[in-house]
Amino acid sequence: AGGALVLGVAAPLAVLVGGMLLVGVGTGIHKTVSIRLLSREYPTRTGRALGLFDTLGAFGGVAAPAAVVLVTDAGNWHALFLAGAVEGFALGGGVLAYVPRRSSDAEDDGENGDSAGGDDSANPLAFRRYLDLFRSRRFTVFVGVTVCFSFAYNGVVAFLPLYLTDHGLSESAASLVYSALFAVSLVQVVTGDLSDRIGRLPLAVAVLAVAAGALGALSLAGTASAVVFGGIVVALGIGSHGFRPIRGAYLAATIPDDVAGGGLGLVRTLLMGVGALAPAVVGVVSDTTGFAAAFGLLAVVMSCAALLAVLTALIGT
């Protein structure tokens, strides 16, 4: 909210860059804290809670471009950031006023675990406690699952509109097909709820396999109709969005309470770094060998995510 407030006023470039950094820091921290909070508030329904949380976030992302176009057409883009700042401060106040009362019992339940690690947090070597998480083979392999997924998903999202127009669709048809990728984000509520009922790893394998198959179909589709591409993209969206609440719920259940915040933050830092690298890699491959090879690479990476999910389950048994 503070970053949006800075962006909402006329200021020099250096100040605007500072506002952008504040927005980035705030959004990055928000997701990490939210996963931990929801998992502690709803320990038996973590998947469902995260599914609803991610679905609302996805639809907010879909609505944001339309809001930007509406406000910029009116000639006052500062107003959009000022409105976002007001909304952010209002939501922050709501969290401070409401969430502590709702979460008091959960906080009490985790008090002992938090206090056990509280003295170590001031130790310069405390970061090693987070690195010690990777001594668990199961945790390390699942982080590999999330890294592969993040690379493949961010790579395809960055280039899917260009890929569709390059393969014969008009810009309007490509935009419609691309929007289907986000329209199916409602599946997160379903997969999150199912993960609470039937288990997280088996469902993770299933949705990742669907996403890998859809990416493989994209790489082999060539020139096809909008209906064909739409079906493939819907399958990709179901597999990709379906994995998100499962990932969050599994990590929240796996990481010990005394290092939960830092552990989730470390994993998300890895995911964001890999996700930022993916478009560059896909761009280089597509320029040198074409989109078929680039999307084929993403299909292989997504398949590796599914196979690593299988390995995670096998390590557990």
PDB file of C-alpha atoms in Angstrom:
ATOM      1  CA  ALA A   1       0.000   0.000   0.000  1.00  0.00           C
ATOM      2  CA  GLY A   2       2.870   2.357   0.768  1.00  0.00           C
ATOM      3  CA  GLY A   3       4.459   1.616  -2.598  1.00  0.00           C
ATOM      4  CA  ALA A   4       1.165   2.255  -4.394  1.00  0.00           C
ATOM      5  CA  LEU A   5       0.838   5.546  -2.524  1.00  0.00           C
ATOM      6  CA  VAL A   6       4.273   6.616  -3.769  1.00  0.00           C
ATOM      7  CA  LEU A   7       3.336   5.649  -7.329  1.00  0.00           C
ATOM      8  CA  GLY A   8       0.083   7.559  -7.026  1.00  0.00           C
ATOM      9  CA  VAL A   9       1.737  10.974  -6.831  1.00  0.00           C
ATOM     10  CA  ALA A  10       3.829  12.858  -9.366  1.00  0.00           C
ATOM     11  CA  ALA A  11       7.438  12.221  -8.364  1.00  0.00           C
ATOM     12  CA  PRO A  12      10.931  11.887  -9.881  1.00  0.00           C
ATOM     13  CA  LEU A  13      11.957   8.596 -11.458  1.00  0.00           C
ATOM     14  CA  ALA A  14      14.111   7.558  -8.493  1.00  0.00           C
ATOM     15  CA  VAL A  15      11.128   7.911  -6.158  1.00  0.00           C
ATOM     16  CA  LEU A  16       8.909   5.907  -8.514  1.00  0.00           C
ATOM     17  CA  VAL A  17      11.519   3.134  -8.629  1.00  0.00           C
ATOM     18  CA  GLY A  18      11.495   3.112  -4.837  1.00  0.00           C
ATOM     19  CA  GLY A  19       7.720   2.748  -4.921  1.00  0.00           C
ATOM     20  CA  MET A  20       8.016  -0.209  -7.295  1.00  0.00           C
ATOM     21  CA  LEU A  21      10.495  -1.852  -4.934  1.00  0.00           C
ATOM     22  CA  LEU A  22       8.101  -1.383  -2.025  1.00  0.00           C
ATOM     23  CA  VAL A  23       5.295  -3.007  -4.018  1.00  0.00           C
ATOM     24  CA  GLY A  24       7.557  -5.942  -4.879  1.00  0.00           C
ATOM     25  CA  VAL A  25       8.693  -6.421  -1.285  1.00  0.00           C
ATOM     26  CA  GLY A  26       5.154  -6.236   0.033  1.00  0.00           C
ATOM     27  CA  THR A  27       3.654  -8.684  -2.452  1.00  0.00           C
ATOM     28  CA  GLY A  28       6.522 -11.130  -1.964  1.00  0.00           C
ATOM     29  CA  ILE A  29       6.142 -11.149   1.805  1.00  0.00           C
ATOM     30  CA  HIS A  30       2.349 -11.257   1.618  1.00  0.00           C
ATOM     31  CA  LYS A  31       2.157 -14.655  -0.086  1.00  0.00           C
ATOM     32  CA  THR A  32       4.632 -16.279   2.306  1.00  0.00           C
ATOM     33  CA  VAL A  33       2.865 -14.969   5.403  1.00  0.00           C
ATOM     34  CA  SER A  34      -0.566 -15.800   3.997  1.00  0.00           C
ATOM     35  CA  ILE A  35       0.276 -19.457   3.406  1.00  0.00           C
ATOM     36  CA  ARG A  36       1.496 -19.879   6.957  1.00  0.00           C
ATOM     37  CA  LEU A  37      -1.449 -17.998   8.450  1.00  0.00           C
ATOM     38  CA  LEU A  38      -4.071 -19.967   6.538  1.00  0.00           C
ATOM     39  CA  SER A  39      -2.387 -23.295   7.249  1.00  0.00           C
ATOM     40  CA  ARG A  40      -2.403 -22.581  10.992  1.00  0.00           C
ATOM     41  CA  GLU A  41      -5.951 -21.236  10.996  1.00  0.00           C
ATOM     42  CA  TYR A  42      -7.339 -24.167   8.972  1.00  0.00           C
ATOM     43  CA  PRO A  43      -5.023 -27.111   9.725  1.00  0.00           C
ATOM     44  CA  THR A  44      -7.465 -29.757   8.489  1.00  0.00           C
ATOM     45  CA  ARG A  45      -8.663 -27.753   5.469  1.00  0.00           C
ATOM     46  CA  THR A  46      -5.457 -26.096   4.361  1.00  0.00           C
ATOM     47  CA  GLY A  47      -5.851 -27.151   0.741  1.00  0.00           C
ATOM     48  CA  ARG A  48      -9.372 -25.747   0.475  1.00  0.00           C
ATOM     49  CA  ALA A  49      -8.359 -22.457   2.121  1.00  0.00           C
ATOM     50  CA  LEU A  50      -5.328 -22.016  -0.119  1.00  0.00           C
ATOM     51  CA  GLY A  51      -7.372 -22.982  -3.166  1.00  0.00           C
ATOM     52  CA  LEU A  52      -9.886 -20.240  -2.459  1.00  0.00           C
ATOM     53  CA  PHE A  53      -7.081 -17.800  -1.660  1.00  0.00           C
ATOM     54  CA  ASP A  54      -5.231 -18.493  -4.919  1.00  0.00           C
ATOM     55  CA  THR A  55      -8.445 -18.400  -6.947  1.00  0.00           C
ATOM     56  CA  LEU A  56      -9.345 -14.936  -5.695  1.00  0.00           C
ATOM     57  CA  GLY A  57      -5.799 -13.805  -6.428  1.00  0.00           C
ATOM     58  CA  ALA A  58      -5.956 -15.182  -9.957  1.00  0.00           C
ATOM     59  CA  PHE A  59      -9.240 -13.430 -10.713  1.00  0.00           C
ATOM     60  CA  GLY A  60      -7.820 -10.216  -9.306  1.00  0.00           C
ATOM     61  CA  GLY A  61      -4.945 -10.563 -11.737  1.00  0.00           C
ATOM     62  CA  VAL A  62      -7.394 -11.041 -14.596  1.00  0.00           C
ATOM     63  CA  ALA A  63      -9.382  -7.943 -13.609  1.00  0.00           C
ATOM     64  CA  ALA A  64      -6.321  -5.732 -13.141  1.00  0.00           C
ATOM     65  CA  PRO A  65      -5.534  -5.143 -16.855  1.00  0.00           C
ATOM     66  CA  ALA A  66      -9.128  -4.067 -17.516  1.00  0.00           C
ATOM     67  CA  ALA A  67      -8.924  -1.598 -14.634  1.00  0.00           C
ATOM     68  CA  VAL A  68      -5.646  -0.247 -15.995  1.00  0.00           C
ATOM     69  CA  VAL A  69      -7.141   0.298 -19.452  1.00  0.00           C
ATOM     70  CA  LEU A  70     -10.214   1.995 -17.986  1.00  0.00           C
ATOM     71  CA  VAL A  71      -8.231   4.416 -15.834  1.00  0.00           C
ATOM     72  CA  THR A  72      -5.506   5.199 -18.369  1.00  0.00           C
ATOM     73  CA  ASP A  73      -8.140   5.936 -21.006  1.00  0.00           C
ATOM     74  CA  ALA A  74      -9.535   8.497 -18.602  1.00  0.00           C
ATOM     75  CA  GLY A  75      -6.104  10.123 -18.586  1.00  0.00           C
ATOM     76  CA  ASN A  76      -5.245   9.773 -14.886  1.00  0.00           C
ATOM     77  CA  TRP A  77      -3.214   6.655 -14.116  1.00  0.00           C
ATOM     78  CA  HIS A  78      -2.142   8.081 -10.743  1.00  0.00           C
ATOM     79  CA  ALA A  79      -5.714   7.582  -9.540  1.00  0.00           C
ATOM     80  CA  LEU A  80      -5.410   3.814  -9.974  1.00  0.00           C
ATOM     81  CA  PHE A  81      -2.420   3.611  -7.644  1.00  0.00           C
ATOM     82  CA  LEU A  82      -4.034   5.947  -5.122  1.00  0.00           C
ATOM     83  CA  ALA A  83      -7.130   3.743  -5.101  1.00  0.00           C
ATOM     84  CA  GLY A  84      -4.900   0.701  -4.636  1.00  0.00           C
ATOM     85  CA  ALA A  85      -3.138   2.395  -1.725  1.00  0.00           C
ATOM     86  CA  VAL A  86      -6.430   3.199  -0.001  1.00  0.00           C
ATOM     87  CA  GLU A  87      -7.630  -0.358  -0.523  1.00  0.00           C
ATOM     88  CA  GLY A  88      -4.335  -1.787   0.728  1.00  0.00           C
ATOM     89  CA  PHE A  89      -4.381   0.261   3.927  1.00  0.00           C
ATOM     90  CA  ALA A  90      -8.030  -0.656   4.496  1.00  0.00           C
ATOM     91  CA  LEU A  91      -7.308  -4.362   4.073  1.00  0.00           C
ATOM     92  CA  GLY A  92      -4.264  -4.097   6.319  1.00  0.00           C
ATOM     93  CA  GLY A  93      -6.403  -2.480   8.988  1.00  0.00           C
ATOM     94  CA  GLY A  94      -8.935  -5.264   8.614  1.00  0.00           C
ATOM     95  CA  VAL A  95      -6.227  -7.864   9.120  1.00  0.00           C
ATOM     96  CA  LEU A  96      -4.956  -6.137  12.261  1.00  0.00           C
ATOM     97  CA  ALA A  97      -8.458  -5.772  13.658  1.00  0.00           C
ATOM     98  CA  TYR A  98      -9.899  -9.167  12.744  1.00  0.00           C
ATOM     99  CA  VAL A  99      -7.285 -11.836  12.062  1.00  0.00           C
ATOM    100  CA  PRO A 100      -5.570 -11.812  15.492  1.00  0.00           C
ATOM    101  CA  ARG A 101      -8.895 -12.647  17.185  1.00  0.00           C
ATOM    102  CA  ARG A 102      -9.587 -15.410  14.679  1.00  0.00           C
ATOM    103  CA  SER A 103      -6.082 -16.815  14.955  1.00  0.00           C
ATOM    104  CA  SER A 104      -5.568 -16.532  18.696  1.00  0.00           C
ATOM    105  CA  ASP A 105      -6.169 -20.217  19.292  1.00  0.00           C
ATOM    106  CA  ALA A 106      -3.867 -21.209  16.461  1.00  0.00           C
ATOM    107  CA  GLU A 107      -1.199 -18.834  17.760  1.00  0.00           C
ATOM    108  CA  ASP A 108      -1.466 -20.404  21.202  1.00  0.00           C
ATOM    109  CA  ASP A 109      -1.116 -23.867  19.700  1.00  0.00           C
ATOM    110  CA  GLY A 110       2.095 -22.884  17.981  1.00  0.00           C
ATOM    111  CA  GLU A 111       3.468 -20.786  20.849  1.00  0.00           C
ATOM    112  CA  ASN A 112       5.718 -23.494  22.210  1.00  0.00           C
ATOM    113  CA  GLY A 113       7.222 -24.299  18.850  1.00  0.00           C
ATOM    114  CA  ASP A 114       7.812 -20.625  18.067  1.00  0.00           C
ATOM    115  CA  SER A 115       9.380 -19.872  21.411  1.00  0.00           C
ATOM    116  CA  ALA A 116      11.703 -22.828  21.038  1.00  0.00           C
ATOM    117  CA  GLY A 117      13.209 -21.293  17.959  1.00  0.00           C
ATOM    118  CA  GLY A 118      12.950 -17.673  19.113  1.00  0.00           C
ATOM    119  CA  ASP A 119      16.335 -17.543  20.849  1.00  0.00           C
ATOM    120  CA  ASP A 120      18.063 -18.952  17.785  1.00  0.00           C
ATOM    121  CA  SER A 121      16.620 -16.276  15.495  1.00  0.00           C
ATOM    122  CA  ALA A 122      19.151 -13.738  16.810  1.00  0.00           C
ATOM    123  CA  ASN A 123      22.071 -16.069  16.113  1.00  0.00           C
ATOM    124  CA  PRO A 124      24.128 -15.107  13.044  1.00  0.00           C
ATOM    125  CA  LEU A 125      24.158 -18.775  12.109  1.00  0.00           C
ATOM    126  CA  ALA A 126      20.361 -19.091  12.340  1.00  0.00           C
ATOM    127  CA  PHE A 127      20.143 -19.192   8.547  1.00  0.00           C
ATOM    128  CA  ARG A 128      21.677 -22.666   8.733  1.00  0.00           C
ATOM    129  CA  ARG A 129      18.481 -23.863  10.382  1.00  0.00           C
ATOM    130  CA  TYR A 130      16.660 -23.131   7.157  1.00  0.00           C
ATOM    131  CA  LEU A 131      19.319 -24.791   5.047  1.00  0.00           C
ATOM    132  CA  ASP A 132      19.034 -27.848   7.288  1.00  0.00           C
ATOM    133  CA  LEU A 133      15.571 -28.382   5.793  1.00  0.00           C
ATOM    134  CA  PHE A 134      17.304 -29.637   2.667  1.00  0.00           C
ATOM    135  CA  ARG A 135      18.839 -32.513   4.614  1.00  0.00           C
ATOM    136  CA  SER A 136      15.458 -34.172   4.231  1.00  0.00           C
ATOM    137  CA  ARG A 137      15.479 -35.947   0.882  1.00  0.00           C
ATOM    138  CA  ARG A 138      11.708 -35.792   0.646  1.00  0.00           C
ATOM    139  CA  PHE A 139      11.640 -32.034   1.183  1.00  0.00           C
ATOM    140  CA  THR A 140      14.492 -31.462  -1.260  1.00  0.00           C
ATOM    141  CA  VAL A 141      12.848 -33.539  -3.971  1.00  0.00           C
ATOM    142  CA  PHE A 142       9.548 -31.709  -3.526  1.00  0.00           C
ATOM    143  CA  VAL A 143      11.339 -28.382  -3.826  1.00  0.00           C
ATOM    144  CA  GLY A 144      12.632 -29.774  -7.117  1.00  0.00           C
ATOM    145  CA  VAL A 145       9.007 -30.405  -8.093  1.00  0.00           C
ATOM    146  CA  THR A 146       8.073 -26.797  -7.392  1.00  0.00           C
ATOM    147  CA  VAL A 147      11.153 -25.420  -9.174  1.00  0.00           C
ATOM    148  CA  CYS A 148      10.437 -27.416 -12.331  1.00  0.00           C
ATOM    149  CA  PHE A 149       6.788 -26.372 -12.230  1.00  0.00           C
ATOM    150  CA  SER A 150       7.663 -22.707 -11.766  1.00  0.00           C
ATOM    151  CA  PHE A 151      10.094 -22.771 -14.697  1.00  0.00           C
ATOM    152  CA  ALA A 152       7.638 -24.454 -17.050  1.00  0.00           C
ATOM    153  CA  TYR A 153       4.613 -22.374 -16.056  1.00  0.00           C
ATOM    154  CA  ASN A 154       6.341 -18.996 -16.199  1.00  0.00           C
ATOM    155  CA  GLY A 155       7.957 -19.914 -19.486  1.00  0.00           C
ATOM    156  CA  VAL A 156       4.691 -20.795 -21.189  1.00  0.00           C
ATOM    157  CA  VAL A 157       2.719 -17.871 -19.746  1.00  0.00           C
ATOM    158  CA  ALA A 158       5.284 -15.374 -21.034  1.00  0.00           C
ATOM    159  CA  PHE A 159       5.130 -16.607 -24.643  1.00  0.00           C
ATOM    160  CA  LEU A 160       1.734 -18.251 -25.092  1.00  0.00           C
ATOM    161  CA  PRO A 161       0.022 -15.261 -26.796  1.00  0.00           C
ATOM    162  CA  LEU A 162       2.904 -14.894 -29.261  1.00  0.00           C
ATOM    163  CA  TYR A 163       2.941 -18.647 -29.840  1.00  0.00           C
ATOM    164  CA  LEU A 164      -0.777 -18.662 -30.656  1.00  0.00           C
ATOM    165  CA  THR A 165      -0.561 -15.801 -33.157  1.00  0.00           C
ATOM    166  CA  ASP A 166       2.552 -17.353 -34.687  1.00  0.00           C
ATOM    167  CA  HIS A 167       0.549 -20.549 -35.257  1.00  0.00           C
ATOM    168  CA  GLY A 168      -2.295 -19.000 -37.195  1.00  0.00           C
ATOM    169  CA  LEU A 169      -4.691 -17.431 -34.689  1.00  0.00           C
ATOM    170  CA  SER A 170      -5.771 -13.819 -34.959  1.00  0.00           C
ATOM    171  CA  GLU A 171      -4.866 -11.506 -32.098  1.00  0.00           C
ATOM    172  CA  SER A 172      -8.449 -11.479 -30.820  1.00  0.00           C
ATOM    173  CA  ALA A 173      -8.704 -15.281 -30.953  1.00  0.00           C
ATOM    174  CA  ALA A 174      -5.311 -15.646 -29.276  1.00  0.00           C
ATOM    175  CA  SER A 175      -6.386 -13.287 -26.494  1.00  0.00           C
ATOM    176  CA  LEU A 176      -9.582 -15.270 -25.967  1.00  0.00           C
ATOM    177  CA  VAL A 177      -7.699 -18.576 -25.805  1.00  0.00           C
ATOM    178  CA  TYR A 178      -5.096 -17.054 -23.492  1.00  0.00           C
ATOM    179  CA  SER A 179      -7.804 -15.785 -21.139  1.00  0.00           C
ATOM    180  CA  ALA A 180      -9.070 -19.362 -20.804  1.00  0.00           C
ATOM    181  CA  LEU A 181      -5.812 -20.208 -19.025  1.00  0.00           C
ATOM    182  CA  PHE A 182      -6.857 -17.973 -16.130  1.00  0.00           C
ATOM    183  CA  ALA A 183     -10.599 -18.525 -16.362  1.00  0.00           C
ATOM    184  CA  VAL A 184     -10.159 -22.123 -15.215  1.00  0.00           C
ATOM    185  CA  SER A 185      -8.337 -21.029 -12.053  1.00  0.00           C
ATOM    186  CA  LEU A 186     -11.521 -21.951 -10.168  1.00  0.00           C
ATOM    187  CA  VAL A 187     -10.167 -25.488 -10.290  1.00  0.00           C
ATOM    188  CA  GLN A 188      -7.898 -24.516  -7.395  1.00  0.00           C
ATOM    189  CA  VAL A 189     -10.828 -24.679  -5.004  1.00  0.00           C
ATOM    190  CA  VAL A 190     -11.577 -28.215  -6.196  1.00  0.00           C
ATOM    191  CA  THR A 191      -8.009 -29.531  -6.111  1.00  0.00           C
ATOM    192  CA  GLY A 192      -7.339 -27.857  -2.784  1.00  0.00           C
ATOM    193  CA  ASP A 193     -10.376 -29.540  -1.258  1.00  0.00           C
ATOM    194  CA  LEU A 194      -9.498 -32.891  -2.837  1.00  0.00           C
ATOM    195  CA  SER A 195      -5.954 -32.686  -1.487  1.00  0.00           C
ATOM    196  CA  ASP A 196      -7.396 -32.495   2.027  1.00  0.00           C
ATOM    197  CA  ARG A 197      -9.509 -35.576   1.362  1.00  0.00           C
ATOM    198  CA  ILE A 198      -7.426 -37.981  -0.744  1.00  0.00           C
ATOM    199  CA  GLY A 199      -3.867 -36.826  -0.143  1.00  0.00           C
ATOM    200  CA  ARG A 200      -1.616 -34.201  -1.668  1.00  0.00           C
ATOM    201  CA  LEU A 201       1.089 -36.113  -3.502  1.00  0.00           C
ATOM    202  CA  PRO A 202      -1.156 -38.415  -5.580  1.00  0.00           C
ATOM    203  CA  LEU A 203      -3.191 -35.423  -6.698  1.00  0.00           C
ATOM    204  CA  ALA A 204      -0.023 -33.437  -7.408  1.00  0.00           C
ATOM    205  CA  VAL A 205       1.200 -36.204  -9.710  1.00  0.00           C
ATOM    206  CA  ALA A 206      -2.128 -36.220 -11.552  1.00  0.00           C
ATOM    207  CA  VAL A 207      -2.403 -32.473 -12.169  1.00  0.00           C
ATOM    208  CA  LEU A 208       1.266 -32.142 -13.132  1.00  0.00           C
ATOM    209  CA  ALA A 209       0.848 -34.983 -15.614  1.00  0.00           C
ATOM    210  CA  VAL A 210      -2.127 -33.143 -17.138  1.00  0.00           C
ATOM    211  CA  ALA A 211      -0.073 -29.952 -17.430  1.00  0.00           C
ATOM    212  CA  ALA A 212       2.864 -31.825 -18.968  1.00  0.00           C
ATOM    213  CA  GLY A 213       0.595 -33.510 -21.502  1.00  0.00           C
ATOM    214  CA  ALA A 214      -0.942 -30.163 -22.461  1.00  0.00           C
ATOM    215  CA  LEU A 215       2.484 -28.612 -22.972  1.00  0.00           C
ATOM    216  CA  GLY A 216       3.503 -31.563 -25.101  1.00  0.00           C
ATOM    217  CA  ALA A 217       0.355 -31.129 -27.184  1.00  0.00           C
ATOM    218  CA  LEU A 218       1.129 -27.433 -27.636  1.00  0.00           C
ATOM    219  CA  SER A 219       4.617 -28.201 -28.905  1.00  0.00           C
ATOM    220  CA  LEU A 220       3.216 -30.670 -31.465  1.00  0.00           C
ATOM    221  CA  ALA A 221       0.003 -28.872 -32.449  1.00  0.00           C
ATOM    222  CA  GLY A 222       1.395 -26.863 -35.333  1.00  0.00           C
ATOM    223  CA  THR A 223      -1.305 -24.801 -37.053  1.00  0.00           C
ATOM    224  CA  ALA A 224      -4.670 -25.626 -35.484  1.00  0.00           C
ATOM    225  CA  SER A 225      -8.050 -24.027 -34.876  1.00  0.00           C
ATOM    226  CA  ALA A 226      -8.906 -21.844 -31.910  1.00  0.00           C
ATOM    227  CA  VAL A 227     -11.092 -24.649 -30.547  1.00  0.00           C
ATOM    228  CA  VAL A 228      -8.174 -27.088 -30.510  1.00  0.00           C
ATOM    229  CA  PHE A 229      -5.817 -24.592 -28.923  1.00  0.00           C
ATOM    230  CA  GLY A 230      -8.544 -23.631 -26.461  1.00  0.00           C
ATOM    231  CA  GLY A 231      -8.953 -27.225 -25.311  1.00  0.00           C
ATOM    232  CA  ILE A 232      -5.203 -27.622 -24.864  1.00  0.00           C
ATOM    233  CA  VAL A 233      -4.907 -24.361 -22.934  1.00  0.00           C
ATOM    234  CA  VAL A 234      -7.830 -25.292 -20.672  1.00  0.00           C
ATOM    235  CA  ALA A 235      -6.083 -28.574 -19.846  1.00  0.00           C
ATOM    236  CA  LEU A 236      -2.874 -26.653 -19.165  1.00  0.00           C
ATOM    237  CA  GLY A 237      -4.745 -24.287 -16.868  1.00  0.00           C
ATOM    238  CA  ILE A 238      -6.417 -27.112 -14.967  1.00  0.00           C
ATOM    239  CA  GLY A 239      -3.102 -28.856 -14.395  1.00  0.00           C
ATOM    240  CA  SER A 240      -1.114 -25.721 -13.574  1.00  0.00           C
ATOM    241  CA  HIS A 241      -3.609 -23.904 -11.376  1.00  0.00           C
ATOM    242  CA  GLY A 242      -4.634 -27.175  -9.784  1.00  0.00           C
ATOM    243  CA  PHE A 243      -1.115 -27.678  -8.452  1.00  0.00           C
ATOM    244  CA  ARG A 244      -0.827 -24.352  -6.623  1.00  0.00           C
ATOM    245  CA  PRO A 245      -2.925 -25.055  -3.491  1.00  0.00           C
ATOM    246  CA  ILE A 246      -1.452 -28.546  -3.261  1.00  0.00           C
ATOM    247  CA  ARG A 247       2.047 -27.079  -3.274  1.00  0.00           C
ATOM    248  CA  GLY A 248       1.264 -24.557  -0.561  1.00  0.00           C
ATOM    249  CA  ALA A 249      -0.549 -27.060   1.636  1.00  0.00           C
ATOM    250  CA  TYR A 250       2.223 -29.646   1.337  1.00  0.00           C
ATOM    251  CA  LEU A 251       4.980 -27.167   2.188  1.00  0.00           C
ATOM    252  CA  ALA A 252       3.000 -25.762   5.114  1.00  0.00           C
ATOM    253  CA  ALA A 253       2.514 -29.269   6.504  1.00  0.00           C
ATOM    254  CA  THR A 254       6.119 -30.342   5.908  1.00  0.00           C
ATOM    255  CA  ILE A 255       8.158 -27.413   7.214  1.00  0.00           C
ATOM    256  CA  PRO A 256       8.473 -27.369  11.048  1.00  0.00           C
ATOM    257  CA  ASP A 257       6.626 -24.540  12.799  1.00  0.00           C
ATOM    258  CA  ASP A 258       9.757 -22.955  14.259  1.00  0.00           C
ATOM    259  CA  VAL A 259      11.205 -22.333  10.775  1.00  0.00           C
ATOM    260  CA  ALA A 260       7.954 -22.156   8.808  1.00  0.00           C
ATOM    261  CA  GLY A 261       8.131 -18.482   7.865  1.00  0.00           C
ATOM    262  CA  GLY A 262      11.760 -18.489   6.793  1.00  0.00           C
ATOM    263  CA  GLY A 263      11.462 -21.899   5.153  1.00  0.00           C
ATOM    264  CA  LEU A 264       8.512 -20.837   3.015  1.00  0.00           C
ATOM    265  CA  GLY A 265      10.299 -17.596   2.201  1.00  0.00           C
ATOM    266  CA  LEU A 266      13.403 -19.467   1.085  1.00  0.00           C
ATOM    267  CA  VAL A 267      11.418 -21.773  -1.184  1.00  0.00           C
ATOM    268  CA  ARG A 268       9.470 -18.872  -2.672  1.00  0.00           C
ATOM    269  CA  THR A 269      12.714 -17.014  -3.334  1.00  0.00           C
ATOM    270  CA  LEU A 270      13.962 -20.004  -5.327  1.00  0.00           C
ATOM    271  CA  LEU A 271      10.688 -20.156  -7.248  1.00  0.00           C
ATOM    272  CA  MET A 272      10.720 -16.466  -8.088  1.00  0.00           C
ATOM    273  CA  GLY A 273      14.319 -16.647  -9.274  1.00  0.00           C
ATOM    274  CA  VAL A 274      13.658 -19.639 -11.496  1.00  0.00           C
ATOM    275  CA  GLY A 275      10.410 -18.107 -12.723  1.00  0.00           C
ATOM    276  CA  ALA A 276      12.232 -14.931 -13.727  1.00  0.00           C
ATOM    277  CA  LEU A 277      14.870 -16.947 -15.597  1.00  0.00           C
ATOM    278  CA  ALA A 278      12.384 -19.068 -17.556  1.00  0.00           C
ATOM    279  CA  PRO A 279      11.198 -16.432 -20.084  1.00  0.00           C
ATOM    280  CA  ALA A 280      14.790 -15.607 -21.003  1.00  0.00           C
ATOM    281  CA  VAL A 281      15.605 -19.271 -21.639  1.00  0.00           C
ATOM    282  CA  VAL A 282      12.427 -19.831 -23.648  1.00  0.00           C
ATOM    283  CA  GLY A 283      13.104 -16.686 -25.657  1.00  0.00           C
ATOM    284  CA  VAL A 284      16.612 -17.805 -26.595  1.00  0.00           C
ATOM    285  CA  VAL A 285      15.476 -21.317 -27.537  1.00  0.00           C
ATOM    286  CA  SER A 286      12.531 -20.045 -29.586  1.00  0.00           C
ATOM    287  CA  ASP A 287      14.758 -17.600 -31.473  1.00  0.00           C
ATOM    288  CA  THR A 288      17.314 -20.265 -32.323  1.00  0.00           C
ATOM    289  CA  THR A 289      15.219 -23.385 -32.921  1.00  0.00           C
ATOM    290  CA  GLY A 290      11.573 -22.254 -32.897  1.00  0.00           C
ATOM    291  CA  PHE A 291       8.593 -22.397 -30.565  1.00  0.00           C
ATOM    292  CA  ALA A 292       8.088 -26.133 -31.022  1.00  0.00           C
ATOM    293  CA  ALA A 293      11.456 -26.867 -29.434  1.00  0.00           C
ATOM    294  CA  ALA A 294      10.955 -24.251 -26.716  1.00  0.00           C
ATOM    295  CA  PHE A 295       7.557 -25.587 -25.688  1.00  0.00           C
ATOM    296  CA  GLY A 296       8.868 -29.123 -25.999  1.00  0.00           C
ATOM    297  CA  LEU A 297      11.543 -28.185 -23.465  1.00  0.00           C
ATOM    298  CA  LEU A 298       8.858 -26.850 -21.132  1.00  0.00           C
ATOM    299  CA  ALA A 299       6.903 -30.095 -21.531  1.00  0.00           C
ATOM    300  CA  VAL A 300      10.001 -32.061 -20.526  1.00  0.00           C
ATOM    301  CA  VAL A 301      10.544 -29.840 -17.482  1.00  0.00           C
ATOM    302  CA  MET A 302       6.898 -30.206 -16.429  1.00  0.00           C
ATOM    303  CA  SER A 303       7.203 -33.982 -16.881  1.00  0.00           C
ATOM    304  CA  CYS A 304      10.225 -33.887 -14.585  1.00  0.00           C
ATOM    305  CA  ALA A 305       8.040 -32.147 -12.004  1.00  0.00           C
ATOM    306  CA  ALA A 306       5.492 -34.981 -12.223  1.00  0.00           C
ATOM    307  CA  LEU A 307       8.203 -37.641 -11.955  1.00  0.00           C
ATOM    308  CA  LEU A 308       9.780 -35.907  -8.978  1.00  0.00           C
ATOM    309  CA  ALA A 309       6.353 -35.832  -7.311  1.00  0.00           C
ATOM    310  CA  VAL A 310       6.197 -39.606  -7.773  1.00  0.00           C
ATOM    311  CA  LEU A 311       9.679 -39.882  -6.259  1.00  0.00           C
ATOM    312  CA  THR A 312       8.590 -37.737  -3.312  1.00  0.00           C
ATOM    313  CA  ALA A 313       5.740 -40.139  -2.619  1.00  0.00           C
ATOM    314  CA  LEU A 314       8.050 -43.147  -2.915  1.00  0.00           C
ATOM    315  CA  ILE A 315      10.537 -41.640  -0.484  1.00  0.00           C
ATOM    316  CA  GLY A 316       7.689 -41.196   1.965  1.00  0.00           C
ATOM    317  CA  THR A 317       6.826 -44.885   1.814  1.00  0.00           C
TER     318      THR A 317
END
